[in-house]
């Protein structure tokens, strides 16, 4: 059982020498971005604890195994929060949140995961303990390895400690469902958004199945989170009326939203330009019904052009290929977070370019960390 | 001119035309310094390509001949990043095209030589703006901003350059063109765009930049609070941040700065007897904005502000900002040279560090003026001096070094937005362990195995040697 950085580093160094693959495990609740990766488990989830938290600085430093709940509890005591809401089950760790950089609805107003990370301590593939960034909110000292490790799924190093930016909790924080006439096209339903004087904390389009699963509505609808001072929030609630019928729901619906993907679901993020949002959404929905995925849990961050799909798919392998390859419309990008093992062969590697492969070789020369994640193929890295 | 230099000149001339290769001593002096006083270096040649293809052709030629190069934007950098000691300077000032502005998706595709302020002007008819606003915005280039990860007063709410770049096309040091990030979707794979931003010209040349734009806020309110002690002003900063209101900007100026500004043509009506003034700005939806203004005003008064003034119209606002934006200019007029320093401390350490800086300045008999991004804890202690006086220079450098160490000891960092360049190289080992620096070197080698791109900057060379020795099995 590893409980210190030195022990974790020693385990990696040993694995480096013997070229033995390691699978980095945080809370163990997480998604997979590649073929189920094999290797001895390196348990970072046991390396827990908040190392530094000075509320006045609005920054916090925690060991990688610290859960998001533990951070939420510590910061709430001072009226603050870490505005990261990845799709995650209870027990998800801060290290994995940053390693996967999977954004939730709050990214709309608060920025993405990469925008919240200030510093990282990380064990490279040779077992060296390195740091980048720091604890302050602005920092350009040295090359930005913080951004490099954020979203690298532990393939360039094992994140052992992170410093993040916190925010003070807004005075008012409320959630609303906005429902409008189903017979009208999505474009015309969303059109009024462009001129609406609102500045929401989050704004998501929910598929009917997702709205039903959340218990907020029985058809496709908008889920909006408004925060700030009371005057501003009240004015925005009124403005929302231009979009349809407005109903207040508990703000905890947003927590439920991040825990909904059913066991065994396939999860993908399809993204394109915001102006293409309706087209992207329609493509995804049509593709899901053509693939006989009924009741898919789909939500869209309209202003960011991202559609997130969680769907159960029970066809055989030949159909699986069509399902995976056809998820994104032409010009859009797709990032798969969960797929059955058979599905990964249809996902092109996102790290096969010259620079990415060079980085992998530089930081993990024996190629031991989380092999197979990010769609990386064995041949590509061995070159 | 020796034969190899002549042959290089000829080959570069073939790519860009004779007019855009500078080799005469008189021409090179324009490129022998940047915004960092007291340092000079003479480039071997200066070449000014006129297109992405010409940039790549130039870089390929230099790669074939094993010649080091330094990318250069406007040369406003304050850490010596574009100084070229016998390297070839690749000036990007001719690359000033704005290829496209996509108002619907709030993104613009620009060349690296586009000046920050001209981008702002070009997008304003669409009701949009580009958020990072370094005080040098009238001159500095978007390419230079990307290379330094530049900030500015409004970064408190909106973030630094990193948070506003969607994608880049980069000419690697061997001349290959690669794309990082995505201008049309989410990025997948490693965040190479984020890694490149702030790489100070060491990872190659950004030839195309896709910047994100923001809608111009519906309304803006600007306040000026004045205090009879710096500590009170710093307390007000903490109180404001703690309310949950994120001001668009929260800037502090101390008495020496106030007096320099008020004695200059940029006089903004700051009270000259105040120990410090705080310039705060909130923006966004008009509704509810006055509530935020009242909260901020109360925070200032509770912390001991003598007076809080709220700008009544745009002209008044512009005047309050003029003093802040031109503060470096005003300070620069006091003496022949001005060191503009840059360091960051945790926000709660502001009162302590300001007192320490004051004490250090007094001990070395130098006049330190502080004008800085208080909301971020990003300090700019500035010293006006005469760099031709060796004794004075010596004292200034010694004082600066102590100030840097005080910031490191307070849990801070040696640069928040100006970069390491040459100036801060010596502090890198105080901040990072040998394995951390070695990891940075190994990442640099992925981009530039021959270390020809802006050599000798950012990471001390000997840190890299140690890495090669100890970690290559
Ligand atoms: C009065 C004054 C006020 C300032 N205020 C601020 C401020 O508020 N905030 C702030 O952050 N900075 C500030 N600066 C510093 C400076 O303006 C910024 O660092 C700016 O980003 C530099 O841009 P430049 O075009 O002048 O780059 P240069 O000085 O020419 O180059 C800077 C670095 O970038 C590299 N580079 C340039 N272009 C490219 C490219 N296309 N691809 C790769 N590398 C490239 C160079 O090699 C060099 O290392 C200020 C400077 C002055 C003089």
Coordinates of N, CA, C and O and ligand atoms in Angstrom, one line a residue, chain A residues 138, chain B residues 34-36 69-83 90 92-93 95 111-114 116 133-137 139-153 155 160-161 170 196 199-209 324-325 328-329 338 340 342 373 378 380 416-419 421 454 457-458, ligand 1:
Chain A
X138 N -1.4 33.3 -10.7 CA -0.8 33.7 -12.0 C 0.6 33.2 -11.9 O 1.3 33.5 -11.0
Chain B
X34 N 15.4 44.6 -25.9 CA 13.9 44.6 -25.8 C 13.5 45.5 -24.7 O 14.2 46.5 -24.4
X35 N 12.4 45.2 -24.0 CA 12.0 46.1 -22.9 C 12.7 46.0 -21.6 O 12.5 46.7 -20.6
X36 N 13.7 45.1 -21.6 CA 14.5 44.9 -20.4 C 15.7 45.7 -20.4 O 16.6 45.5 -21.3
X69 N 18.1 30.5 -33.8 CA 17.3 31.6 -34.2 C 16.4 32.1 -33.0 O 16.2 31.3 -32.1
X70 N 16.0 33.3 -33.1 CA 15.1 33.9 -32.0 C 13.9 34.5 -32.7 O 14.0 35.5 -33.5
X71 N 12.7 34.0 -32.4 CA 11.5 34.7 -32.9 C 11.3 36.0 -32.2 O 11.7 36.2 -31.0
X72 N 10.8 37.0 -32.9 CA 10.6 38.3 -32.3 C 9.3 39.0 -32.8 O 9.0 39.0 -34.0
X73 N 8.5 39.5 -31.8 CA 7.3 40.2 -32.2 C 7.7 41.7 -32.1 O 8.5 42.1 -32.9
X74 N 7.1 42.4 -31.2 CA 7.3 43.9 -31.1 C 8.6 44.2 -30.3 O 9.0 45.4 -30.2
X75 N 9.1 43.2 -29.6 CA 10.3 43.5 -28.8 C 9.9 44.3 -27.5 O 10.8 45.0 -27.0
X76 N 8.7 44.2 -27.0 CA 8.3 44.9 -25.8 C 8.5 44.0 -24.6 O 8.2 44.4 -23.4
X77 N 9.0 42.7 -24.8 CA 9.1 41.8 -23.7 C 10.0 42.4 -22.6 O 10.9 43.2 -22.9
X78 N 9.7 42.0 -21.3 CA 10.4 42.6 -20.2 C 11.4 41.7 -19.5 O 11.9 41.9 -18.5
X79 N 11.6 40.5 -20.1 CA 12.5 39.6 -19.5 C 13.7 39.2 -20.5 O 14.4 38.3 -20.2
X80 N 13.9 40.0 -21.5 CA 15.0 39.7 -22.4 C 14.8 38.5 -23.4 O 15.7 38.0 -24.0
X81 N 13.5 38.1 -23.5 CA 13.2 36.9 -24.3 C 13.6 37.0 -25.8 O 13.9 36.0 -26.4
X82 N 13.5 38.2 -26.4 CA 13.8 38.3 -27.8 C 15.2 38.8 -28.1 O 15.6 39.1 -29.2
X83 N 16.1 38.8 -27.1 CA 17.5 39.1 -27.3 C 18.2 38.0 -28.0 O 18.0 36.8 -27.7
X90 N 14.2 36.2 -36.3 CA 13.1 36.1 -37.2 C 12.0 37.0 -36.8 O 11.2 36.7 -35.8
X92 N 8.5 39.0 -36.9 CA 7.2 38.5 -37.4 C 6.3 39.7 -37.6 O 5.1 39.6 -37.9
X93 N 6.9 40.9 -37.6 CA 6.1 42.1 -37.7 C 5.3 42.3 -39.1 O 4.4 43.1 -39.2
X95 N 3.7 40.0 -40.5 CA 2.6 39.0 -40.5 C 1.4 39.7 -39.7 O 1.2 39.3 -38.6
X111 N -2.7 36.4 -37.8 CA -1.2 36.1 -37.9 C -0.5 36.6 -36.7 O -1.1 37.5 -35.9
X112 N 0.7 36.1 -36.4 CA 1.3 36.4 -35.1 C 1.7 37.9 -34.9 O 1.8 38.4 -33.8
X113 N 1.9 38.6 -36.0 CA 2.4 40.0 -35.9 C 1.3 41.0 -35.7 O 1.6 42.2 -35.5
X114 N 0.1 40.5 -35.6 CA -1.1 41.4 -35.4 C -0.9 42.1 -34.0 O -0.6 41.4 -33.0
X116 N -1.9 43.6 -30.5 CA -3.0 43.4 -29.6 C -4.1 44.4 -29.8 O -5.3 44.1 -29.9
X133 N -5.3 42.1 -22.0 CA -5.0 43.5 -22.3 C -3.7 44.0 -21.6 O -3.8 44.8 -20.7
X134 N -2.6 43.4 -22.0 CA -1.3 43.9 -21.4 C -1.2 45.4 -21.6 O -1.7 46.0 -22.6
X135 N -0.6 46.1 -20.6 CA -0.5 47.5 -20.7 C 0.3 48.0 -21.9 O 0.2 49.1 -22.3
X136 N 1.0 47.1 -22.5 CA 1.8 47.4 -23.8 C 0.9 47.1 -25.0 O 1.5 47.0 -26.1
X137 N -0.4 47.0 -24.9 CA -1.2 46.5 -26.0 C -1.1 47.3 -27.2 O -1.4 46.8 -28.3
X139 N 1.4 48.2 -28.7 CA 2.6 47.8 -29.5 C 2.8 46.3 -29.5 O 3.2 45.8 -30.6
X140 N 2.5 45.6 -28.5 CA 2.9 44.1 -28.5 C 2.0 43.3 -29.4 O 0.9 43.7 -29.7
X141 N 2.6 42.2 -29.8 CA 1.9 41.4 -30.8 C 1.2 40.2 -30.2 O 1.6 39.7 -29.1
X142 N 0.2 39.6 -30.9 CA -0.5 38.5 -30.4 C 0.5 37.3 -30.3 O 0.4 36.5 -29.4
X143 N 1.4 37.2 -31.3 CA 2.4 36.1 -31.2 C 3.3 36.2 -30.0 O 3.5 35.2 -29.3
X144 N 3.7 37.4 -29.6 CA 4.5 37.7 -28.4 C 3.6 37.4 -27.2 O 4.1 36.8 -26.2
X145 N 2.3 37.7 -27.2 CA 1.4 37.4 -26.1 C 1.3 35.9 -25.9 O 1.3 35.4 -24.7
X146 N 1.2 35.2 -27.0 CA 1.1 33.7 -26.9 C 2.4 33.2 -26.3 O 2.4 32.3 -25.4
X147 N 3.5 33.7 -26.8 CA 4.8 33.1 -26.4 C 5.1 33.4 -24.9 O 5.7 32.7 -24.2
X148 N 4.6 34.6 -24.4 CA 4.8 34.9 -23.0 C 3.6 34.6 -22.1 O 3.7 34.7 -20.9
X149 N 2.5 34.1 -22.6 CA 1.3 33.9 -21.9 C 0.9 35.2 -21.2 O 0.8 35.3 -19.9
X150 N 0.8 36.3 -21.9 CA 0.7 37.6 -21.4 C -0.6 37.8 -20.6 O -1.6 37.1 -20.9
X151 N -0.6 38.6 -19.6 CA -1.8 39.0 -18.8 C -2.1 40.4 -19.0 O -1.9 41.0 -20.1
X152 N -2.7 41.0 -18.0 CA -3.1 42.4 -18.1 C -4.1 42.7 -17.0 O -4.5 41.8 -16.3
X153 N -4.5 44.0 -16.8 CA -5.4 44.3 -15.7 C -6.7 43.5 -15.7 O -7.2 43.2 -14.6
X155 N -7.3 40.5 -16.4 CA -7.1 39.1 -16.3 C -7.7 38.5 -15.1 O -7.9 37.3 -14.9
X160 N -5.8 34.8 -18.4 CA -4.6 35.3 -19.2 C -4.7 34.7 -20.7 O -5.7 34.1 -21.0
X161 N -3.7 34.9 -21.4 CA -3.7 34.5 -22.8 C -4.1 33.0 -23.0 O -4.9 32.7 -23.8
X170 N 2.0 25.9 -35.7 CA 3.4 26.2 -35.3 C 4.4 25.6 -36.3 O 4.2 24.5 -36.7
X196 N 2.3 24.9 -25.5 CA 3.1 25.9 -26.3 C 3.0 27.3 -25.8 O 3.9 28.1 -25.8
X199 N 5.8 29.4 -24.0 CA 7.1 28.7 -24.2 C 8.2 29.6 -24.7 O 9.3 29.2 -25.0
X200 N 7.9 30.9 -24.8 CA 8.9 31.9 -24.9 C 9.8 31.7 -26.2 O 11.0 32.0 -26.1
X201 N 9.2 31.2 -27.2 CA 10.0 31.1 -28.5 C 10.9 29.9 -28.5 O 11.6 29.7 -29.5
X202 N 10.8 29.0 -27.5 CA 11.7 27.9 -27.4 C 11.2 26.6 -28.1 O 11.9 25.7 -28.3
X203 N 9.9 26.6 -28.4 CA 9.3 25.4 -29.0 C 9.0 25.6 -30.5 O 8.3 24.8 -31.1
X204 N 9.3 26.8 -31.1 CA 9.0 27.1 -32.5 C 8.3 28.4 -32.6 O 8.2 29.2 -31.7
X205 N 7.8 28.6 -33.8 CA 7.2 29.9 -34.1 C 5.7 29.7 -34.4 O 5.3 28.9 -35.2
X206 N 4.8 30.4 -33.7 CA 3.4 30.4 -33.9 C 3.2 31.2 -35.2 O 3.5 32.4 -35.2
X207 N 2.6 30.6 -36.2 CA 2.4 31.3 -37.5 C 0.9 31.6 -37.7 O 0.6 32.5 -38.5
X208 N 0.0 30.9 -37.0 CA -1.4 31.2 -37.1 C -2.0 31.0 -35.7 O -1.7 30.0 -35.0
X209 N -2.8 31.9 -35.3 CA -3.4 31.9 -34.0 C -4.9 32.1 -34.0 O -5.4 33.0 -34.7
X324 N -3.4 54.6 -14.6 CA -2.9 53.2 -14.4 C -2.1 52.7 -15.6 O -1.1 52.1 -15.6
X325 N -2.8 52.9 -16.8 CA -2.2 52.3 -18.0 C -0.9 53.0 -18.4 O 0.0 52.4 -19.0
X328 N 3.7 53.1 -16.2 CA 5.1 52.8 -16.5 C 5.7 53.9 -17.3 O 6.9 54.3 -17.1
X329 N 4.9 54.5 -18.2 CA 5.4 55.6 -19.0 C 5.8 56.8 -18.1 O 6.9 57.4 -18.2
X338 N 14.1 52.1 -16.4 CA 13.1 51.6 -15.5 C 13.1 50.1 -15.6 O 12.9 49.5 -16.6
X340 N 11.0 47.0 -14.8 CA 9.6 46.7 -14.4 C 9.7 45.2 -14.0 O 9.9 44.3 -14.8
X342 N 8.3 41.7 -11.9 CA 7.1 40.9 -12.0 C 7.2 39.7 -11.1 O 8.2 38.9 -11.3
X373 N -1.3 44.3 -10.2 CA -2.6 43.6 -10.3 C -2.9 43.0 -9.0 O -2.7 41.8 -8.7
X378 N -0.4 39.8 -8.2 CA 0.7 39.9 -9.1 C 1.4 41.3 -9.0 O 0.8 42.3 -9.4
X380 N 4.2 44.3 -9.4 CA 5.2 44.9 -10.3 C 6.0 46.0 -9.5 O 5.7 47.2 -9.6
X416 N 4.7 36.4 -13.1 CA 3.2 36.1 -13.3 C 2.8 36.3 -14.7 O 1.8 35.8 -15.2
X417 N 3.6 37.1 -15.5 CA 3.2 37.4 -16.9 C 4.3 37.8 -17.8 O 4.1 37.8 -19.0
X418 N 5.5 38.2 -17.3 CA 6.5 38.7 -18.2 C 7.5 37.6 -18.7 O 8.3 37.9 -19.6
X419 N 7.4 36.5 -18.1 CA 8.3 35.4 -18.5 C 9.6 35.3 -17.8 O 10.0 36.3 -17.1
X421 N 12.7 34.4 -19.6 CA 13.6 35.0 -20.6 C 15.1 34.7 -20.1 O 15.4 33.6 -19.7
X454 N 15.6 30.0 -29.7 CA 15.8 30.9 -28.5 C 16.7 30.2 -27.5 O 16.3 30.0 -26.3
X457 N 17.5 30.5 -23.0 CA 16.4 31.2 -22.2 C 15.6 30.1 -21.4 O 15.6 29.0 -21.7
X458 N 14.9 30.6 -20.4 CA 13.9 29.9 -19.6 C 14.4 28.9 -18.6 O 14.1 29.0 -17.5
Ligands
LIG1 C1 5.2 49.4 -20.9 C2 5.0 47.9 -20.9 C3 3.9 47.4 -20.3 C4 3.7 46.0 -20.3 N1 2.6 45.5 -19.6 C5 2.4 44.1 -19.7 C6 1.3 43.6 -19.0 O1 0.4 44.3 -18.5 N2 1.1 42.3 -19.0 C7 2.0 41.4 -19.7 O2 1.8 40.2 -19.7 N3 3.1 41.9 -20.3 C8 3.3 43.2 -20.3 N4 4.5 43.7 -20.9 C9 5.4 42.8 -21.5 C10 5.3 42.5 -23.0 O3 4.6 43.6 -23.6 C11 4.6 41.2 -23.2 O4 5.4 40.1 -22.8 C12 4.2 40.9 -24.7 O5 3.5 39.7 -24.7 C13 5.4 40.8 -25.6 O6 5.0 40.9 -26.9 P1 6.0 41.3 -28.1 O7 5.3 41.2 -29.4 O8 6.6 42.6 -27.8 O9 7.1 40.1 -28.0 P2 8.6 40.2 -28.0 O10 9.2 41.0 -26.9 O11 9.1 40.5 -29.3 O12 9.0 38.6 -27.7 C14 8.7 38.1 -26.5 C15 9.0 36.6 -26.5 O13 8.1 35.9 -27.4 C16 8.8 35.2 -28.4 N5 8.0 35.3 -29.6 C17 7.5 36.5 -30.2 N6 6.7 36.2 -31.2 C18 6.6 34.8 -31.3 C19 5.9 33.9 -32.1 N7 5.1 34.3 -33.1 N8 6.1 32.6 -31.9 C20 6.9 32.1 -31.0 N9 7.6 33.0 -30.1 C21 7.4 34.3 -30.3 C22 10.2 35.9 -28.5 O14 11.2 35.0 -28.9 C23 10.4 36.2 -27.0 O15 10.9 35.2 -26.3 C24 4.7 45.1 -20.9 C25 5.8 45.7 -21.5 C26 6.0 47.1 -21.5 C27 7.2 47.6 -22.3

